[in-house]
Amino acid sequence: MKKTLLSALVLLAALVAQAQTKIAPKLEKGMKMTYVETFTADAGGAAIKGNSESQYVVTDVTPTGAVIEATNSNITIDGDKSNPMVGILSIAQKMMEGLPVRMATDADGRVVKLLNFADLKDKSMKTVNAMLDKLYAETPNLAQMMPREALTEQIGSKLTEEEILANYQNGNDVLSLNGKTLQNGATEKYEKEGMKMKRMFFVSGKSIVVNASLDMTKDELKQAIIEQVTKEAPEQAEMIKQNIDMLMGQMTFDMKEKSTYQLQDNGWVKSITTETSQEMMGQSSKTRHTITLKQ
């Protein structure tokens, strides 16, 4: 009986170990991975699509980690230029174009720190202001719909060290699974754009599917909406606070995301496909983003 039980426990342990996948890509100084990216977005009645390239270069390796530079370049945007939302979405896509993001990682390639945030912020805001100058010049009535100062502040609020780190740690980036030990049915909580999310992982060999959805109580959602409006449209904050219950009853608040990762033998990503749908404050949006290793 004891022998049978021991055999069963050994088999169970082997099955559990087999089902787990540790994401730890090979890190060697000088390694370079280039990816082609495509995206489509439909937000607020503005449809855009675009292409770009992202290059990841391992510039240094130590016993405890590495330094990786990621640079997004060759960005092209296609959309109805008469719609100011297309211009605003274009700024969001292009504000860091050509700027290397220098990151420190741990030994498994998980991003732990930005090394050049101040420089990134300064150069990105110069790009944002130049693009806004052009956008407001080409769309004279935009100032009445959205004051220049408010839009500048709203875009700038996304250029924080926390936001950039979150993209590489918890977004759908080439580096975002690094350091995780995954198995079928494993769940993880994280935040995206100020919203609490929960995702579940499904692992099959070198293929990983990640399904995510909003994970907030009604009270948490109320607080998040009030904070978002206070930050982005302070003149409407008091009205939203007074009518939040009615607003919650009349509108749908939801966010869903599905990503499929394919890994190479060396642990680096081969491809990622992500589809996101969101409905917040009466506004719906859908995006599709693909990242593919350049051959």
PDB file of C-alpha atoms in Angstrom:
ATOM      1  CA  MET A   1       0.000   0.000   0.000  1.00  0.00           C
ATOM      2  CA  LYS A   2       2.769   2.419   0.937  1.00  0.00           C
ATOM      3  CA  LYS A   3       4.615   1.566  -2.292  1.00  0.00           C
ATOM      4  CA  THR A   4       1.492   2.221  -4.386  1.00  0.00           C
ATOM      5  CA  LEU A   5       0.880   5.545  -2.634  1.00  0.00           C
ATOM      6  CA  LEU A   6       4.502   6.603  -3.130  1.00  0.00           C
ATOM      7  CA  SER A   7       4.334   5.733  -6.838  1.00  0.00           C
ATOM      8  CA  ALA A   8       1.143   7.766  -7.217  1.00  0.00           C
ATOM      9  CA  LEU A   9       2.702  10.779  -5.486  1.00  0.00           C
ATOM     10  CA  VAL A  10       5.817  10.577  -7.683  1.00  0.00           C
ATOM     11  CA  LEU A  11       3.619  10.403 -10.807  1.00  0.00           C
ATOM     12  CA  LEU A  12       1.523  13.357  -9.610  1.00  0.00           C
ATOM     13  CA  ALA A  13       4.651  15.416  -8.913  1.00  0.00           C
ATOM     14  CA  ALA A  14       5.977  14.602 -12.378  1.00  0.00           C
ATOM     15  CA  LEU A  15       2.708  15.651 -14.011  1.00  0.00           C
ATOM     16  CA  VAL A  16       2.642  18.928 -12.082  1.00  0.00           C
ATOM     17  CA  ALA A  17       6.265  19.674 -12.997  1.00  0.00           C
ATOM     18  CA  GLN A  18       5.556  18.866 -16.639  1.00  0.00           C
ATOM     19  CA  ALA A  19       2.579  21.229 -16.716  1.00  0.00           C
ATOM     20  CA  GLN A  20       4.624  24.173 -15.447  1.00  0.00           C
ATOM     21  CA  THR A  21       6.534  26.415 -17.824  1.00  0.00           C
ATOM     22  CA  LYS A  22       9.192  28.865 -16.630  1.00  0.00           C
ATOM     23  CA  ILE A  23       9.634  31.796 -19.012  1.00  0.00           C
ATOM     24  CA  ALA A  24      13.335  32.698 -18.946  1.00  0.00           C
ATOM     25  CA  PRO A  25      14.737  33.639 -22.380  1.00  0.00           C
ATOM     26  CA  LYS A  26      18.391  33.276 -23.241  1.00  0.00           C
ATOM     27  CA  LEU A  27      20.303  36.467 -22.438  1.00  0.00           C
ATOM     28  CA  GLU A  28      23.677  37.050 -24.095  1.00  0.00           C
ATOM     29  CA  LYS A  29      25.377  40.379 -24.673  1.00  0.00           C
ATOM     30  CA  GLY A  30      24.860  41.468 -28.266  1.00  0.00           C
ATOM     31  CA  MET A  31      21.660  39.463 -28.831  1.00  0.00           C
ATOM     32  CA  LYS A  32      19.256  41.330 -31.102  1.00  0.00           C
ATOM     33  CA  MET A  33      15.606  40.557 -31.839  1.00  0.00           C
ATOM     34  CA  THR A  34      13.586  42.590 -34.340  1.00  0.00           C
ATOM     35  CA  TYR A  35       9.800  42.372 -34.510  1.00  0.00           C
ATOM     36  CA  VAL A  36       7.252  43.661 -37.016  1.00  0.00           C
ATOM     37  CA  GLU A  37       4.146  45.094 -35.365  1.00  0.00           C
ATOM     38  CA  THR A  38       0.702  45.796 -36.824  1.00  0.00           C
ATOM     39  CA  PHE A  39      -2.323  47.235 -35.077  1.00  0.00           C
ATOM     40  CA  THR A  40      -5.870  48.308 -35.760  1.00  0.00           C
ATOM     41  CA  ALA A  41      -7.944  50.390 -33.367  1.00  0.00           C
ATOM     42  CA  ASP A  42     -11.519  51.637 -33.370  1.00  0.00           C
ATOM     43  CA  ALA A  43     -12.070  54.085 -30.526  1.00  0.00           C
ATOM     44  CA  GLY A  44     -14.595  56.890 -30.189  1.00  0.00           C
ATOM     45  CA  GLY A  45     -15.600  56.575 -33.839  1.00  0.00           C
ATOM     46  CA  ALA A  46     -11.993  56.882 -35.034  1.00  0.00           C
ATOM     47  CA  ALA A  47     -10.563  53.922 -36.928  1.00  0.00           C
ATOM     48  CA  ILE A  48      -6.816  53.744 -37.450  1.00  0.00           C
ATOM     49  CA  LYS A  49      -4.325  51.101 -38.448  1.00  0.00           C
ATOM     50  CA  GLY A  50      -0.582  51.140 -38.444  1.00  0.00           C
ATOM     51  CA  ASN A  51       2.721  49.333 -38.686  1.00  0.00           C
ATOM     52  CA  SER A  52       6.047  49.623 -36.918  1.00  0.00           C
ATOM     53  CA  GLU A  53       9.215  47.757 -36.000  1.00  0.00           C
ATOM     54  CA  SER A  54      10.560  47.088 -32.515  1.00  0.00           C
ATOM     55  CA  GLN A  55      14.127  46.083 -31.810  1.00  0.00           C
ATOM     56  CA  TYR A  56      15.333  44.532 -28.551  1.00  0.00           C
ATOM     57  CA  VAL A  57      19.079  44.492 -27.927  1.00  0.00           C
ATOM     58  CA  VAL A  58      20.821  42.899 -24.938  1.00  0.00           C
ATOM     59  CA  THR A  59      23.538  45.464 -24.232  1.00  0.00           C
ATOM     60  CA  ASP A  60      24.952  43.978 -21.027  1.00  0.00           C
ATOM     61  CA  VAL A  61      24.715  40.803 -18.940  1.00  0.00           C
ATOM     62  CA  THR A  62      25.700  40.301 -15.290  1.00  0.00           C
ATOM     63  CA  PRO A  63      25.327  37.331 -12.927  1.00  0.00           C
ATOM     64  CA  THR A  64      22.096  38.866 -11.592  1.00  0.00           C
ATOM     65  CA  GLY A  65      20.488  40.191 -14.765  1.00  0.00           C
ATOM     66  CA  ALA A  66      20.859  42.127 -17.976  1.00  0.00           C
ATOM     67  CA  VAL A  67      20.299  45.484 -19.662  1.00  0.00           C
ATOM     68  CA  ILE A  68      17.945  45.498 -22.650  1.00  0.00           C
ATOM     69  CA  GLU A  69      17.266  48.407 -25.016  1.00  0.00           C
ATOM     70  CA  ALA A  70      13.904  48.414 -26.782  1.00  0.00           C
ATOM     71  CA  THR A  71      13.301  50.854 -29.655  1.00  0.00           C
ATOM     72  CA  ASN A  72      10.078  51.318 -31.641  1.00  0.00           C
ATOM     73  CA  SER A  73      10.609  52.845 -35.102  1.00  0.00           C
ATOM     74  CA  ASN A  74       9.322  53.110 -38.683  1.00  0.00           C
ATOM     75  CA  ILE A  75       5.817  53.871 -37.426  1.00  0.00           C
ATOM     76  CA  THR A  76       3.180  54.472 -40.113  1.00  0.00           C
ATOM     77  CA  ILE A  77      -0.401  55.474 -39.279  1.00  0.00           C
ATOM     78  CA  ASP A  78      -3.401  55.320 -41.606  1.00  0.00           C
ATOM     79  CA  GLY A  79      -6.760  56.899 -40.765  1.00  0.00           C
ATOM     80  CA  ASP A  80      -9.225  59.679 -41.539  1.00  0.00           C
ATOM     81  CA  LYS A  81      -7.115  62.777 -40.893  1.00  0.00           C
ATOM     82  CA  SER A  82     -10.238  64.969 -40.751  1.00  0.00           C
ATOM     83  CA  ASN A  83     -11.179  63.207 -37.492  1.00  0.00           C
ATOM     84  CA  PRO A  84      -9.182  64.781 -34.631  1.00  0.00           C
ATOM     85  CA  MET A  85      -9.357  61.517 -32.671  1.00  0.00           C
ATOM     86  CA  VAL A  86      -7.164  59.940 -35.347  1.00  0.00           C
ATOM     87  CA  GLY A  87      -4.567  62.644 -34.719  1.00  0.00           C
ATOM     88  CA  ILE A  88      -4.736  62.117 -30.958  1.00  0.00           C
ATOM     89  CA  LEU A  89      -4.367  58.343 -31.292  1.00  0.00           C
ATOM     90  CA  SER A  90      -1.447  58.901 -33.677  1.00  0.00           C
ATOM     91  CA  ILE A  91       0.347  61.009 -31.071  1.00  0.00           C
ATOM     92  CA  ALA A  92      -0.091  58.221 -28.522  1.00  0.00           C
ATOM     93  CA  GLN A  93       1.495  55.765 -30.954  1.00  0.00           C
ATOM     94  CA  LYS A  94       4.374  57.960 -32.117  1.00  0.00           C
ATOM     95  CA  MET A  95       5.417  59.987 -29.059  1.00  0.00           C
ATOM     96  CA  MET A  96       8.282  57.586 -28.205  1.00  0.00           C
ATOM     97  CA  GLU A  97       9.259  56.714 -31.776  1.00  0.00           C
ATOM     98  CA  GLY A  98      12.998  56.154 -32.194  1.00  0.00           C
ATOM     99  CA  LEU A  99      13.744  56.513 -28.481  1.00  0.00           C
ATOM    100  CA  PRO A 100      15.614  53.570 -26.905  1.00  0.00           C
ATOM    101  CA  VAL A 101      14.042  52.424 -23.645  1.00  0.00           C
ATOM    102  CA  ARG A 102      16.891  51.140 -21.455  1.00  0.00           C
ATOM    103  CA  MET A 103      15.743  48.561 -18.922  1.00  0.00           C
ATOM    104  CA  ALA A 104      17.410  46.526 -16.202  1.00  0.00           C
ATOM    105  CA  THR A 105      16.138  42.960 -15.885  1.00  0.00           C
ATOM    106  CA  ASP A 106      16.648  40.136 -13.454  1.00  0.00           C
ATOM    107  CA  ALA A 107      18.341  36.877 -14.478  1.00  0.00           C
ATOM    108  CA  ASP A 108      15.087  35.637 -16.052  1.00  0.00           C
ATOM    109  CA  GLY A 109      14.687  38.729 -18.238  1.00  0.00           C
ATOM    110  CA  ARG A 110      11.906  40.277 -16.152  1.00  0.00           C
ATOM    111  CA  VAL A 111      12.038  44.076 -16.338  1.00  0.00           C
ATOM    112  CA  VAL A 112      12.680  45.555 -12.881  1.00  0.00           C
ATOM    113  CA  LYS A 113      13.770  49.139 -13.566  1.00  0.00           C
ATOM    114  CA  LEU A 114      13.974  51.870 -16.209  1.00  0.00           C
ATOM    115  CA  LEU A 115      17.451  53.319 -16.601  1.00  0.00           C
ATOM    116  CA  ASN A 116      16.750  56.417 -18.732  1.00  0.00           C
ATOM    117  CA  PHE A 117      13.269  57.576 -17.751  1.00  0.00           C
ATOM    118  CA  ALA A 118      14.096  61.303 -17.379  1.00  0.00           C
ATOM    119  CA  ASP A 119      15.551  61.451 -20.891  1.00  0.00           C
ATOM    120  CA  LEU A 120      12.589  59.497 -22.305  1.00  0.00           C
ATOM    121  CA  LYS A 121      10.094  61.839 -20.670  1.00  0.00           C
ATOM    122  CA  ASP A 122      11.845  64.982 -21.891  1.00  0.00           C
ATOM    123  CA  LYS A 123      12.247  63.863 -25.498  1.00  0.00           C
ATOM    124  CA  SER A 124       8.762  62.324 -25.682  1.00  0.00           C
ATOM    125  CA  MET A 125       7.084  65.521 -24.473  1.00  0.00           C
ATOM    126  CA  LYS A 126       8.979  67.527 -27.098  1.00  0.00           C
ATOM    127  CA  THR A 127       7.546  65.184 -29.742  1.00  0.00           C
ATOM    128  CA  VAL A 128       4.072  65.446 -28.205  1.00  0.00           C
ATOM    129  CA  ASN A 129       4.154  69.255 -28.250  1.00  0.00           C
ATOM    130  CA  ALA A 130       5.375  69.390 -31.852  1.00  0.00           C
ATOM    131  CA  MET A 131       2.628  67.008 -32.979  1.00  0.00           C
ATOM    132  CA  LEU A 132       0.001  68.924 -30.998  1.00  0.00           C
ATOM    133  CA  ASP A 133       1.124  72.190 -32.619  1.00  0.00           C
ATOM    134  CA  LYS A 134       0.455  70.630 -36.008  1.00  0.00           C
ATOM    135  CA  LEU A 135      -2.825  69.001 -34.947  1.00  0.00           C
ATOM    136  CA  TYR A 136      -4.333  72.201 -33.515  1.00  0.00           C
ATOM    137  CA  ALA A 137      -3.154  74.218 -36.523  1.00  0.00           C
ATOM    138  CA  GLU A 138      -4.826  71.772 -38.910  1.00  0.00           C
ATOM    139  CA  THR A 139      -8.003  71.448 -36.786  1.00  0.00           C
ATOM    140  CA  PRO A 140      -9.013  74.940 -35.608  1.00  0.00           C
ATOM    141  CA  ASN A 141     -12.229  73.790 -33.880  1.00  0.00           C
ATOM    142  CA  LEU A 142     -10.374  71.224 -31.750  1.00  0.00           C
ATOM    143  CA  ALA A 143      -9.515  73.859 -29.141  1.00  0.00           C
ATOM    144  CA  GLN A 144     -13.226  74.345 -28.431  1.00  0.00           C
ATOM    145  CA  MET A 145     -13.803  70.613 -27.939  1.00  0.00           C
ATOM    146  CA  MET A 146     -10.609  69.978 -25.978  1.00  0.00           C
ATOM    147  CA  PRO A 147      -8.316  72.745 -24.679  1.00  0.00           C
ATOM    148  CA  ARG A 148      -4.670  72.297 -25.629  1.00  0.00           C
ATOM    149  CA  GLU A 149      -3.463  72.371 -22.018  1.00  0.00           C
ATOM    150  CA  ALA A 150      -5.905  69.650 -20.941  1.00  0.00           C
ATOM    151  CA  LEU A 151      -4.926  67.335 -23.799  1.00  0.00           C
ATOM    152  CA  THR A 152      -1.212  67.911 -23.166  1.00  0.00           C
ATOM    153  CA  GLU A 153      -1.678  67.035 -19.493  1.00  0.00           C
ATOM    154  CA  GLN A 154      -3.759  63.953 -20.338  1.00  0.00           C
ATOM    155  CA  ILE A 155      -1.140  62.580 -22.745  1.00  0.00           C
ATOM    156  CA  GLY A 156       1.691  63.502 -20.378  1.00  0.00           C
ATOM    157  CA  SER A 157      -0.005  61.584 -17.548  1.00  0.00           C
ATOM    158  CA  LYS A 158       0.673  58.388 -19.515  1.00  0.00           C
ATOM    159  CA  LEU A 159       4.386  59.169 -19.662  1.00  0.00           C
ATOM    160  CA  THR A 160       5.187  58.106 -16.136  1.00  0.00           C
ATOM    161  CA  GLU A 161       7.808  55.607 -15.044  1.00  0.00           C
ATOM    162  CA  GLU A 162       5.053  53.416 -13.602  1.00  0.00           C
ATOM    163  CA  GLU A 163       3.054  53.389 -16.863  1.00  0.00           C
ATOM    164  CA  ILE A 164       6.073  52.538 -19.023  1.00  0.00           C
ATOM    165  CA  LEU A 165       7.226  49.821 -16.623  1.00  0.00           C
ATOM    166  CA  ALA A 166       3.708  48.360 -16.519  1.00  0.00           C
ATOM    167  CA  ASN A 167       3.731  47.987 -20.295  1.00  0.00           C
ATOM    168  CA  TYR A 168       6.871  45.831 -20.201  1.00  0.00           C
ATOM    169  CA  GLN A 169       5.923  43.960 -17.017  1.00  0.00           C
ATOM    170  CA  ASN A 170       2.165  43.407 -17.404  1.00  0.00           C
ATOM    171  CA  GLY A 171       1.252  44.482 -20.913  1.00  0.00           C
ATOM    172  CA  ASN A 172       1.384  42.313 -24.017  1.00  0.00           C
ATOM    173  CA  ASP A 173       5.002  42.939 -24.811  1.00  0.00           C
ATOM    174  CA  VAL A 174       7.838  40.648 -25.880  1.00  0.00           C
ATOM    175  CA  LEU A 175       9.233  40.837 -22.321  1.00  0.00           C
ATOM    176  CA  SER A 176       6.024  40.742 -20.274  1.00  0.00           C
ATOM    177  CA  LEU A 177       5.918  36.987 -19.513  1.00  0.00           C
ATOM    178  CA  ASN A 178       9.582  36.818 -18.514  1.00  0.00           C
ATOM    179  CA  GLY A 179      10.203  35.457 -15.029  1.00  0.00           C
ATOM    180  CA  LYS A 180       6.757  33.882 -14.696  1.00  0.00           C
ATOM    181  CA  THR A 181       6.221  30.203 -13.918  1.00  0.00           C
ATOM    182  CA  LEU A 182       3.002  29.301 -15.716  1.00  0.00           C
ATOM    183  CA  GLN A 183       0.658  26.356 -15.751  1.00  0.00           C
ATOM    184  CA  ASN A 184      -2.852  25.689 -17.029  1.00  0.00           C
ATOM    185  CA  GLY A 185      -5.474  27.517 -15.022  1.00  0.00           C
ATOM    186  CA  ALA A 186      -3.020  29.757 -13.163  1.00  0.00           C
ATOM    187  CA  THR A 187      -4.421  33.223 -12.474  1.00  0.00           C
ATOM    188  CA  GLU A 188      -2.838  36.586 -11.832  1.00  0.00           C
ATOM    189  CA  LYS A 189      -4.164  39.999 -10.848  1.00  0.00           C
ATOM    190  CA  TYR A 190      -2.771  43.229 -12.312  1.00  0.00           C
ATOM    191  CA  GLU A 191      -3.768  46.781 -13.246  1.00  0.00           C
ATOM    192  CA  LYS A 192      -4.309  48.300 -16.675  1.00  0.00           C
ATOM    193  CA  GLU A 193      -5.062  52.004 -17.157  1.00  0.00           C
ATOM    194  CA  GLY A 194      -6.113  52.281 -13.534  1.00  0.00           C
ATOM    195  CA  MET A 195      -8.472  49.286 -13.726  1.00  0.00           C
ATOM    196  CA  LYS A 196      -8.033  46.047 -11.776  1.00  0.00           C
ATOM    197  CA  MET A 197      -7.825  43.044 -14.064  1.00  0.00           C
ATOM    198  CA  LYS A 198      -7.533  39.276 -13.643  1.00  0.00           C
ATOM    199  CA  ARG A 199      -6.036  36.914 -16.209  1.00  0.00           C
ATOM    200  CA  MET A 200      -5.839  33.165 -16.621  1.00  0.00           C
ATOM    201  CA  PHE A 201      -3.082  31.262 -18.422  1.00  0.00           C
ATOM    202  CA  PHE A 202      -3.369  28.201 -20.649  1.00  0.00           C
ATOM    203  CA  VAL A 203      -0.100  26.501 -21.615  1.00  0.00           C
ATOM    204  CA  SER A 204       0.459  24.021 -24.436  1.00  0.00           C
ATOM    205  CA  GLY A 205       4.121  23.490 -25.242  1.00  0.00           C
ATOM    206  CA  LYS A 206       5.496  26.760 -26.606  1.00  0.00           C
ATOM    207  CA  SER A 207       2.009  28.251 -27.028  1.00  0.00           C
ATOM    208  CA  ILE A 208       0.510  30.331 -24.213  1.00  0.00           C
ATOM    209  CA  VAL A 209      -3.020  31.772 -24.259  1.00  0.00           C
ATOM    210  CA  VAL A 210      -3.891  34.516 -21.777  1.00  0.00           C
ATOM    211  CA  ASN A 211      -7.517  35.536 -21.158  1.00  0.00           C
ATOM    212  CA  ALA A 212      -8.125  38.669 -19.072  1.00  0.00           C
ATOM    213  CA  SER A 213     -11.202  40.510 -17.832  1.00  0.00           C
ATOM    214  CA  LEU A 214     -12.197  43.315 -15.473  1.00  0.00           C
ATOM    215  CA  ASP A 215     -11.991  42.270 -11.810  1.00  0.00           C
ATOM    216  CA  MET A 216     -13.561  45.037  -9.720  1.00  0.00           C
ATOM    217  CA  THR A 217     -16.417  45.366  -7.260  1.00  0.00           C
ATOM    218  CA  LYS A 218     -19.085  47.983  -7.927  1.00  0.00           C
ATOM    219  CA  ASP A 219     -17.611  50.294  -5.272  1.00  0.00           C
ATOM    220  CA  GLU A 220     -14.083  49.906  -6.699  1.00  0.00           C
ATOM    221  CA  LEU A 221     -15.395  50.719 -10.164  1.00  0.00           C
ATOM    222  CA  LYS A 222     -17.184  53.815  -8.868  1.00  0.00           C
ATOM    223  CA  GLN A 223     -13.997  55.074  -7.243  1.00  0.00           C
ATOM    224  CA  ALA A 224     -11.923  54.383 -10.345  1.00  0.00           C
ATOM    225  CA  ILE A 225     -14.370  56.291 -12.574  1.00  0.00           C
ATOM    226  CA  ILE A 226     -14.435  59.297 -10.237  1.00  0.00           C
ATOM    227  CA  GLU A 227     -10.610  59.343 -10.074  1.00  0.00           C
ATOM    228  CA  GLN A 228     -10.307  59.099 -13.850  1.00  0.00           C
ATOM    229  CA  VAL A 229     -12.790  61.933 -14.468  1.00  0.00           C
ATOM    230  CA  THR A 230     -11.134  64.075 -11.780  1.00  0.00           C
ATOM    231  CA  LYS A 231      -7.791  63.631 -13.513  1.00  0.00           C
ATOM    232  CA  GLU A 232      -8.888  64.041 -17.138  1.00  0.00           C
ATOM    233  CA  ALA A 233     -11.945  66.337 -16.904  1.00  0.00           C
ATOM    234  CA  PRO A 234     -11.939  68.012 -13.457  1.00  0.00           C
ATOM    235  CA  GLU A 235     -14.734  70.404 -14.413  1.00  0.00           C
ATOM    236  CA  GLN A 236     -17.090  67.403 -14.663  1.00  0.00           C
ATOM    237  CA  ALA A 237     -15.900  65.610 -11.528  1.00  0.00           C
ATOM    238  CA  GLU A 238     -18.523  66.987  -9.129  1.00  0.00           C
ATOM    239  CA  MET A 239     -21.382  66.187 -11.516  1.00  0.00           C
ATOM    240  CA  ILE A 240     -20.097  62.612 -11.892  1.00  0.00           C
ATOM    241  CA  LYS A 241     -19.794  62.207  -8.108  1.00  0.00           C
ATOM    242  CA  GLN A 242     -23.403  63.343  -7.595  1.00  0.00           C
ATOM    243  CA  ASN A 243     -24.780  61.062 -10.305  1.00  0.00           C
ATOM    244  CA  ILE A 244     -22.445  58.056 -10.111  1.00  0.00           C
ATOM    245  CA  ASP A 245     -25.168  55.567  -9.104  1.00  0.00           C
ATOM    246  CA  MET A 246     -27.432  56.605 -11.969  1.00  0.00           C
ATOM    247  CA  LEU A 247     -24.455  56.492 -14.341  1.00  0.00           C
ATOM    248  CA  MET A 248     -23.534  52.969 -13.196  1.00  0.00           C
ATOM    249  CA  GLY A 249     -27.115  51.831 -13.773  1.00  0.00           C
ATOM    250  CA  GLN A 250     -27.319  53.202 -17.305  1.00  0.00           C
ATOM    251  CA  MET A 251     -23.922  52.251 -18.734  1.00  0.00           C
ATOM    252  CA  THR A 252     -21.905  49.100 -19.230  1.00  0.00           C
ATOM    253  CA  PHE A 253     -18.359  48.950 -17.880  1.00  0.00           C
ATOM    254  CA  ASP A 254     -16.262  46.118 -19.208  1.00  0.00           C
ATOM    255  CA  MET A 255     -12.774  45.275 -20.452  1.00  0.00           C
ATOM    256  CA  LYS A 256     -11.673  41.986 -21.999  1.00  0.00           C
ATOM    257  CA  GLU A 257      -8.433  40.867 -23.557  1.00  0.00           C
ATOM    258  CA  LYS A 258      -7.108  37.719 -25.203  1.00  0.00           C
ATOM    259  CA  SER A 259      -3.453  37.204 -26.098  1.00  0.00           C
ATOM    260  CA  THR A 260      -1.751  34.259 -27.765  1.00  0.00           C
ATOM    261  CA  TYR A 261       2.030  33.926 -27.376  1.00  0.00           C
ATOM    262  CA  GLN A 262       4.249  31.625 -29.429  1.00  0.00           C
ATOM    263  CA  LEU A 263       7.753  31.103 -28.010  1.00  0.00           C
ATOM    264  CA  GLN A 264      11.021  30.155 -29.707  1.00  0.00           C
ATOM    265  CA  ASP A 265      13.345  27.411 -28.467  1.00  0.00           C
ATOM    266  CA  ASN A 266      15.564  30.079 -26.842  1.00  0.00           C
ATOM    267  CA  GLY A 267      12.640  31.399 -24.761  1.00  0.00           C
ATOM    268  CA  TRP A 268      12.196  34.629 -26.731  1.00  0.00           C
ATOM    269  CA  VAL A 269       8.805  35.416 -28.226  1.00  0.00           C
ATOM    270  CA  LYS A 270       8.153  34.340 -31.800  1.00  0.00           C
ATOM    271  CA  SER A 271       4.757  36.051 -32.088  1.00  0.00           C
ATOM    272  CA  ILE A 272       1.973  37.653 -30.049  1.00  0.00           C
ATOM    273  CA  THR A 273      -1.602  38.327 -31.131  1.00  0.00           C
ATOM    274  CA  THR A 274      -3.772  40.435 -28.810  1.00  0.00           C
ATOM    275  CA  GLU A 275      -7.424  41.405 -29.153  1.00  0.00           C
ATOM    276  CA  THR A 276      -8.939  43.875 -26.704  1.00  0.00           C
ATOM    277  CA  SER A 277     -12.484  45.171 -26.282  1.00  0.00           C
ATOM    278  CA  GLN A 278     -13.495  47.874 -23.846  1.00  0.00           C
ATOM    279  CA  GLU A 279     -16.652  49.767 -22.916  1.00  0.00           C
ATOM    280  CA  MET A 280     -16.282  52.634 -20.467  1.00  0.00           C
ATOM    281  CA  MET A 281     -18.346  55.776 -19.834  1.00  0.00           C
ATOM    282  CA  GLY A 282     -20.487  55.150 -22.920  1.00  0.00           C
ATOM    283  CA  GLN A 283     -17.429  54.805 -25.156  1.00  0.00           C
ATOM    284  CA  SER A 284     -16.473  51.501 -26.757  1.00  0.00           C
ATOM    285  CA  SER A 285     -13.200  50.524 -28.371  1.00  0.00           C
ATOM    286  CA  LYS A 286     -11.646  47.499 -30.016  1.00  0.00           C
ATOM    287  CA  THR A 287      -8.003  46.888 -30.850  1.00  0.00           C
ATOM    288  CA  ARG A 288      -6.002  44.132 -32.491  1.00  0.00           C
ATOM    289  CA  HIS A 289      -2.234  44.063 -32.151  1.00  0.00           C
ATOM    290  CA  THR A 290       0.206  41.569 -33.639  1.00  0.00           C
ATOM    291  CA  ILE A 291       3.940  41.226 -32.977  1.00  0.00           C
ATOM    292  CA  THR A 292       5.940  38.887 -35.225  1.00  0.00           C
ATOM    293  CA  LEU A 293       9.649  38.085 -35.240  1.00  0.00           C
ATOM    294  CA  LYS A 294      11.256  39.510 -38.369  1.00  0.00           C
ATOM    295  CA  GLN A 295      12.909  36.821 -40.466  1.00  0.00           C
TER     296      GLN A 295
END
